[in-house]
mmCIF file with all atom_site columns, C-alpha atoms in Angstrom:
data_model
loop_
_atom_site.group_PDB
_atom_site.id
_atom_site.type_symbol
_atom_site.label_atom_id
_atom_site.label_alt_id
_atom_site.label_comp_id
_atom_site.label_asym_id
_atom_site.label_entity_id
_atom_site.label_seq_id
_atom_site.pdbx_PDB_ins_code
_atom_site.Cartn_x
_atom_site.Cartn_y
_atom_site.Cartn_z
_atom_site.occupancy
_atom_site.B_iso_or_equiv
_atom_site.pdbx_formal_charge
_atom_site.auth_seq_id
_atom_site.auth_comp_id
_atom_site.auth_asym_id
_atom_site.auth_atom_id
_atom_site.pdbx_PDB_model_num
ATOM 1   C CA . MET A 1 1   ? 0.000   0.000   0.000   1.00 0.00 ? 25  MET A CA 1
ATOM 2   C CA . ILE A 1 2   ? 1.139   3.508   -0.734  1.00 0.00 ? 26  ILE A CA 1
ATOM 3   C CA . ASP A 1 3   ? -0.123  6.584   1.102   1.00 0.00 ? 27  ASP A CA 1
ATOM 4   C CA . LEU A 1 4   ? 0.765   10.098  -0.055  1.00 0.00 ? 28  LEU A CA 1
ATOM 5   C CA . PRO A 1 5   ? 0.025   12.433  2.853   1.00 0.00 ? 29  PRO A CA 1
ATOM 6   C CA . ARG A 1 6   ? 0.053   16.113  2.071   1.00 0.00 ? 30  ARG A CA 1
ATOM 7   C CA . SER A 1 7   ? 1.743   18.446  4.527   1.00 0.00 ? 31  SER A CA 1
ATOM 8   C CA . LYS A 1 8   ? -0.182  21.137  6.348   1.00 0.00 ? 32  LYS A CA 1
ATOM 9   C CA . ASP A 1 9   ? 2.471   23.450  4.858   1.00 0.00 ? 33  ASP A CA 1
ATOM 10  C CA . SER A 1 10  ? 1.015   22.870  1.371   1.00 0.00 ? 34  SER A CA 1
ATOM 11  C CA . SER A 1 11  ? -0.650  25.770  -0.385  1.00 0.00 ? 35  SER A CA 1
ATOM 12  C CA . ALA A 1 12  ? -2.673  26.453  -3.499  1.00 0.00 ? 36  ALA A CA 1
ATOM 13  C CA . HIS A 1 13  ? 0.622   26.976  -5.349  1.00 0.00 ? 37  HIS A CA 1
ATOM 14  C CA . SER A 1 14  ? 2.804   24.217  -3.892  1.00 0.00 ? 38  SER A CA 1
ATOM 15  C CA . ILE A 1 15  ? 2.106   20.754  -2.553  1.00 0.00 ? 39  ILE A CA 1
ATOM 16  C CA . LYS A 1 16  ? 4.444   19.187  -0.050  1.00 0.00 ? 40  LYS A CA 1
ATOM 17  C CA . PHE A 1 17  ? 4.121   15.411  0.371   1.00 0.00 ? 41  PHE A CA 1
ATOM 18  C CA . THR A 1 18  ? 5.854   12.283  1.586   1.00 0.00 ? 42  THR A CA 1
ATOM 19  C CA . ILE A 1 19  ? 5.212   8.584   1.038   1.00 0.00 ? 43  ILE A CA 1
ATOM 20  C CA . ASN A 1 20  ? 4.130   6.016   3.619   1.00 0.00 ? 44  ASN A CA 1
ATOM 21  C CA . LEU A 1 21  ? 4.371   2.357   2.638   1.00 0.00 ? 45  LEU A CA 1
ATOM 22  C CA . GLY A 1 22  ? 2.696   -0.669  4.146   1.00 0.00 ? 46  GLY A CA 1
ATOM 23  C CA . ALA A 1 23  ? 2.255   -4.379  3.510   1.00 0.00 ? 47  ALA A CA 1
ATOM 24  C CA . ILE A 1 24  ? -0.965  -5.943  4.720   1.00 0.00 ? 48  ILE A CA 1
ATOM 25  C CA . SER A 1 25  ? -1.451  -9.210  2.848   1.00 0.00 ? 49  SER A CA 1
ATOM 26  C CA . VAL A 1 26  ? 1.832   -10.830 3.826   1.00 0.00 ? 50  VAL A CA 1
ATOM 27  C CA . GLU A 1 27  ? 1.446   -14.613 4.117   1.00 0.00 ? 51  GLU A CA 1
ATOM 28  C CA . PRO A 1 28  ? 0.757   -16.236 6.532   1.00 0.00 ? 52  PRO A CA 1
ATOM 29  C CA . LEU A 1 29  ? -0.468  -13.089 8.291   1.00 0.00 ? 53  LEU A CA 1
ATOM 30  C CA . ARG A 1 30  ? -3.703  -13.207 6.289   1.00 0.00 ? 54  ARG A CA 1
ATOM 31  C CA . ARG A 1 31  ? -4.657  -16.305 8.249   1.00 0.00 ? 55  ARG A CA 1
ATOM 32  C CA . TRP A 1 32  ? -5.249  -14.302 11.395  1.00 0.00 ? 56  TRP A CA 1
ATOM 33  C CA . ASP A 1 33  ? -6.735  -11.369 9.494   1.00 0.00 ? 57  ASP A CA 1
ATOM 34  C CA . VAL A 1 34  ? -9.485  -13.326 7.721   1.00 0.00 ? 58  VAL A CA 1
ATOM 35  C CA . ASP A 1 35  ? -12.202 -11.029 9.079   1.00 0.00 ? 59  ASP A CA 1
ATOM 36  C CA . ARG A 1 36  ? -10.485 -7.863  7.863   1.00 0.00 ? 60  ARG A CA 1
ATOM 37  C CA . ASP A 1 37  ? -11.745 -6.322  4.639   1.00 0.00 ? 61  ASP A CA 1
ATOM 38  C CA . ILE A 1 38  ? -8.520  -5.736  2.733   1.00 0.00 ? 62  ILE A CA 1
ATOM 39  C CA . ASN A 1 39  ? -10.313 -3.301  0.387   1.00 0.00 ? 63  ASN A CA 1
ATOM 40  C CA . ARG A 1 40  ? -11.009 -0.977  3.322   1.00 0.00 ? 64  ARG A CA 1
ATOM 41  C CA . GLU A 1 41  ? -7.506  -1.071  4.804   1.00 0.00 ? 65  GLU A CA 1
ATOM 42  C CA . THR A 1 42  ? -5.133  1.837   4.986   1.00 0.00 ? 66  THR A CA 1
ATOM 43  C CA . VAL A 1 43  ? -1.377  1.972   5.328   1.00 0.00 ? 67  VAL A CA 1
ATOM 44  C CA . TRP A 1 44  ? -1.909  2.500   9.069   1.00 0.00 ? 68  TRP A CA 1
ATOM 45  C CA . GLY A 1 45  ? -3.267  -1.049  9.436   1.00 0.00 ? 69  GLY A CA 1
ATOM 46  C CA . ALA A 1 46  ? -0.202  -2.604  7.825   1.00 0.00 ? 70  ALA A CA 1
ATOM 47  C CA . ARG A 1 47  ? 1.773   -5.378  9.540   1.00 0.00 ? 71  ARG A CA 1
ATOM 48  C CA . LEU A 1 48  ? 4.944   -4.001  7.998   1.00 0.00 ? 72  LEU A CA 1
ATOM 49  C CA . GLY A 1 49  ? 5.414   -0.357  7.141   1.00 0.00 ? 73  GLY A CA 1
ATOM 50  C CA . GLU A 1 50  ? 7.958   2.331   6.593   1.00 0.00 ? 74  GLU A CA 1
ATOM 51  C CA . ARG A 1 51  ? 8.186   5.889   5.429   1.00 0.00 ? 75  ARG A CA 1
ATOM 52  C CA . VAL A 1 52  ? 10.040  6.107   2.112   1.00 0.00 ? 76  VAL A CA 1
ATOM 53  C CA . GLY A 1 53  ? 12.651  8.467   3.585   1.00 0.00 ? 77  GLY A CA 1
ATOM 54  C CA . ALA A 1 54  ? 14.016  5.473   5.515   1.00 0.00 ? 78  ALA A CA 1
ATOM 55  C CA . PHE A 1 55  ? 15.448  4.228   2.206   1.00 0.00 ? 79  PHE A CA 1
ATOM 56  C CA . LEU A 1 56  ? 17.505  7.335   1.478   1.00 0.00 ? 80  LEU A CA 1
ATOM 57  C CA . ALA A 1 57  ? 21.304  7.057   1.663   1.00 0.00 ? 81  ALA A CA 1
ATOM 58  C CA . THR A 1 58  ? 20.995  9.002   4.918   1.00 0.00 ? 82  THR A CA 1
ATOM 59  C CA . PRO A 1 59  ? 17.588  7.970   6.300   1.00 0.00 ? 83  PRO A CA 1
ATOM 60  C CA . ASP A 1 60  ? 15.416  11.003  6.898   1.00 0.00 ? 84  ASP A CA 1
ATOM 61  C CA . ASP A 1 61  ? 11.765  11.968  7.102   1.00 0.00 ? 85  ASP A CA 1
ATOM 62  C CA . HIS A 1 62  ? 11.820  13.313  3.571   1.00 0.00 ? 86  HIS A CA 1
ATOM 63  C CA . TRP A 1 63  ? 9.144   15.536  2.031   1.00 0.00 ? 87  TRP A CA 1
ATOM 64  C CA . TRP A 1 64  ? 8.980   16.612  -1.605  1.00 0.00 ? 88  TRP A CA 1
ATOM 65  C CA . ALA A 1 65  ? 7.545   19.923  -2.775  1.00 0.00 ? 89  ALA A CA 1
ATOM 66  C CA . ILE A 1 66  ? 6.030   20.334  -6.212  1.00 0.00 ? 90  ILE A CA 1
ATOM 67  C CA . SER A 1 67  ? 4.305   23.202  -7.943  1.00 0.00 ? 91  SER A CA 1
ATOM 68  C CA . GLN A 1 68  ? 2.929   23.830  -11.388 1.00 0.00 ? 92  GLN A CA 1
ATOM 69  C CA . HIS A 1 69  ? 6.310   25.287  -12.327 1.00 0.00 ? 93  HIS A CA 1
ATOM 70  C CA . SER A 1 70  ? 8.538   22.496  -10.975 1.00 0.00 ? 94  SER A CA 1
ATOM 71  C CA . PRO A 1 71  ? 9.653   19.687  -13.272 1.00 0.00 ? 95  PRO A CA 1
ATOM 72  C CA . LEU A 1 72  ? 8.032   16.461  -12.076 1.00 0.00 ? 96  LEU A CA 1
ATOM 73  C CA . SER A 1 73  ? 10.721  14.357  -13.737 1.00 0.00 ? 97  SER A CA 1
ATOM 74  C CA . ASP A 1 74  ? 13.173  15.110  -10.903 1.00 0.00 ? 98  ASP A CA 1
ATOM 75  C CA . VAL A 1 75  ? 10.728  13.956  -8.223  1.00 0.00 ? 99  VAL A CA 1
ATOM 76  C CA . GLU A 1 76  ? 9.588   10.975  -10.295 1.00 0.00 ? 100 GLU A CA 1
ATOM 77  C CA . GLY A 1 77  ? 13.174  9.828   -10.827 1.00 0.00 ? 101 GLY A CA 1
ATOM 78  C CA . GLU A 1 78  ? 14.078  10.122  -7.159  1.00 0.00 ? 102 GLU A CA 1
ATOM 79  C CA . ILE A 1 79  ? 10.957  8.259   -6.020  1.00 0.00 ? 103 ILE A CA 1
ATOM 80  C CA . ALA A 1 80  ? 11.384  5.544   -8.671  1.00 0.00 ? 104 ALA A CA 1
ATOM 81  C CA . HIS A 1 81  ? 14.983  5.037   -7.576  1.00 0.00 ? 105 HIS A CA 1
ATOM 82  C CA . LEU A 1 82  ? 13.955  4.705   -3.904  1.00 0.00 ? 106 LEU A CA 1
ATOM 83  C CA . LEU A 1 83  ? 11.231  2.200   -4.798  1.00 0.00 ? 107 LEU A CA 1
ATOM 84  C CA . VAL A 1 84  ? 13.515  0.034   -6.921  1.00 0.00 ? 108 VAL A CA 1
ATOM 85  C CA . SER A 1 85  ? 16.677  0.245   -4.818  1.00 0.00 ? 109 SER A CA 1
ATOM 86  C CA . GLY A 1 86  ? 15.190  0.240   -1.320  1.00 0.00 ? 110 GLY A CA 1
ATOM 87  C CA . VAL A 1 87  ? 11.490  -0.447  -0.982  1.00 0.00 ? 111 VAL A CA 1
ATOM 88  C CA . LEU A 1 88  ? 11.142  -3.518  -3.206  1.00 0.00 ? 112 LEU A CA 1
ATOM 89  C CA . PRO A 1 89  ? 14.216  -5.282  -1.749  1.00 0.00 ? 113 PRO A CA 1
ATOM 90  C CA . PHE A 1 90  ? 12.940  -4.474  1.767   1.00 0.00 ? 114 PHE A CA 1
ATOM 91  C CA . LEU A 1 91  ? 9.523   -5.997  1.018   1.00 0.00 ? 115 LEU A CA 1
ATOM 92  C CA . GLN A 1 92  ? 11.062  -9.025  -0.719  1.00 0.00 ? 116 GLN A CA 1
ATOM 93  C CA . LYS A 1 93  ? 13.359  -9.594  2.261   1.00 0.00 ? 117 LYS A CA 1
ATOM 94  C CA . HIS A 1 94  ? 10.392  -9.698  4.646   1.00 0.00 ? 118 HIS A CA 1
ATOM 95  C CA . VAL A 1 95  ? 7.747   -11.451 2.563   1.00 0.00 ? 119 VAL A CA 1
ATOM 96  C CA . SER A 1 96  ? 7.560   -14.784 4.403   1.00 0.00 ? 120 SER A CA 1
ATOM 97  C CA . GLY A 1 97  ? 6.401   -15.537 7.905   1.00 0.00 ? 121 GLY A CA 1
ATOM 98  C CA . SER A 1 98  ? 9.844   -16.775 8.923   1.00 0.00 ? 122 SER A CA 1
ATOM 99  C CA . ASP A 1 99  ? 11.378  -13.539 7.580   1.00 0.00 ? 123 ASP A CA 1
ATOM 100 C CA . LEU A 1 100 ? 8.987   -11.491 9.700   1.00 0.00 ? 124 LEU A CA 1
ATOM 101 C CA . ILE A 1 101 ? 9.670   -13.605 12.775  1.00 0.00 ? 125 ILE A CA 1
ATOM 102 C CA . ALA A 1 102 ? 13.408  -13.029 12.277  1.00 0.00 ? 126 ALA A CA 1
ATOM 103 C CA . LEU A 1 103 ? 12.847  -9.290  11.824  1.00 0.00 ? 127 LEU A CA 1
ATOM 104 C CA . TRP A 1 104 ? 10.530  -8.908  14.802  1.00 0.00 ? 128 TRP A CA 1
ATOM 105 C CA . ASP A 1 105 ? 12.796  -11.080 17.002  1.00 0.00 ? 129 ASP A CA 1
ATOM 106 C CA . THR A 1 106 ? 15.491  -8.406  16.553  1.00 0.00 ? 130 THR A CA 1
ATOM 107 C CA . GLY A 1 107 ? 13.193  -5.864  18.192  1.00 0.00 ? 131 GLY A CA 1
ATOM 108 C CA . HIS A 1 108 ? 12.821  -3.945  14.925  1.00 0.00 ? 132 HIS A CA 1
ATOM 109 C CA . SER A 1 109 ? 9.259   -3.444  13.730  1.00 0.00 ? 133 SER A CA 1
ATOM 110 C CA . PRO A 1 110 ? 8.883   -0.884  10.937  1.00 0.00 ? 134 PRO A CA 1
ATOM 111 C CA . GLY A 1 111 ? 5.461   0.714   11.111  1.00 0.00 ? 135 GLY A CA 1
ATOM 112 C CA . LEU A 1 112 ? 4.450   -0.949  14.389  1.00 0.00 ? 136 LEU A CA 1
ATOM 113 C CA . THR A 1 113 ? 4.501   0.005   18.014  1.00 0.00 ? 137 THR A CA 1
ATOM 114 C CA . GLU A 1 114 ? 6.379   -2.229  20.442  1.00 0.00 ? 138 GLU A CA 1
ATOM 115 C CA . GLY A 1 115 ? 3.079   -3.664  21.687  1.00 0.00 ? 139 GLY A CA 1
ATOM 116 C CA . GLN A 1 116 ? 1.958   -4.459  18.136  1.00 0.00 ? 140 GLN A CA 1
ATOM 117 C CA . ARG A 1 117 ? 5.328   -6.058  17.392  1.00 0.00 ? 141 ARG A CA 1
ATOM 118 C CA . LEU A 1 118 ? 5.096   -8.347  20.420  1.00 0.00 ? 142 LEU A CA 1
ATOM 119 C CA . ARG A 1 119 ? 1.459   -9.286  19.718  1.00 0.00 ? 143 ARG A CA 1
ATOM 120 C CA . ASN A 1 120 ? 2.103   -9.945  16.012  1.00 0.00 ? 144 ASN A CA 1
ATOM 121 C CA . LEU A 1 121 ? 5.264   -11.909 16.800  1.00 0.00 ? 145 LEU A CA 1
ATOM 122 C CA . ALA A 1 122 ? 3.423   -14.163 19.249  1.00 0.00 ? 146 ALA A CA 1
ATOM 123 C CA . GLN A 1 123 ? 0.570   -14.717 16.769  1.00 0.00 ? 147 GLN A CA 1
ATOM 124 C CA . LEU A 1 124 ? 2.913   -15.453 13.891  1.00 0.00 ? 148 LEU A CA 1
ATOM 125 C CA . LYS A 1 125 ? 4.991   -17.888 15.968  1.00 0.00 ? 149 LYS A CA 1
ATOM 126 C CA . GLU A 1 126 ? 1.779   -19.676 16.967  1.00 0.00 ? 150 GLU A CA 1
ATOM 127 C CA . ILE A 1 127 ? 0.701   -19.963 13.320  1.00 0.00 ? 151 ILE A CA 1
ATOM 128 C CA . ALA A 1 128 ? 4.162   -21.261 12.352  1.00 0.00 ? 152 ALA A CA 1
ATOM 129 C CA . GLN A 1 129 ? 4.074   -23.886 15.125  1.00 0.00 ? 153 GLN A CA 1
ATOM 130 C CA . ARG A 1 130 ? 0.630   -25.111 14.066  1.00 0.00 ? 154 ARG A CA 1
ATOM 131 C CA . ALA A 1 131 ? 1.799   -25.363 10.444  1.00 0.00 ? 155 ALA A CA 1
ATOM 132 C CA . ALA A 1 132 ? 4.919   -27.365 11.376  1.00 0.00 ? 156 ALA A CA 1
#
């Protein structure tokens, strides 16, 4: 999922935005989310999330500003590069249940609070044990 929040600093002449990313339908997480309507989900309900600025060479909470006079090709190129070089490898690295267990066991939980990390980790370990 991709969310493009607009900054309160935006105006009629310039829009300032960032990108929030989230993964909701990661297997086997769907198994415990069977009652959730995936079509109504937002990036905030993701089991794995990150702000795109985390994939910059120097991670930062990055915001882009565009106006009718700014060339979009610069912003498009930078965002495309971040998606290809950082976001897609990050999602591919954490696509399986065992990958998420390994990630969450480190104490790192992009897009989650510590309580959510611990709850999700316990649920995912339980699912993995039942499947074994």
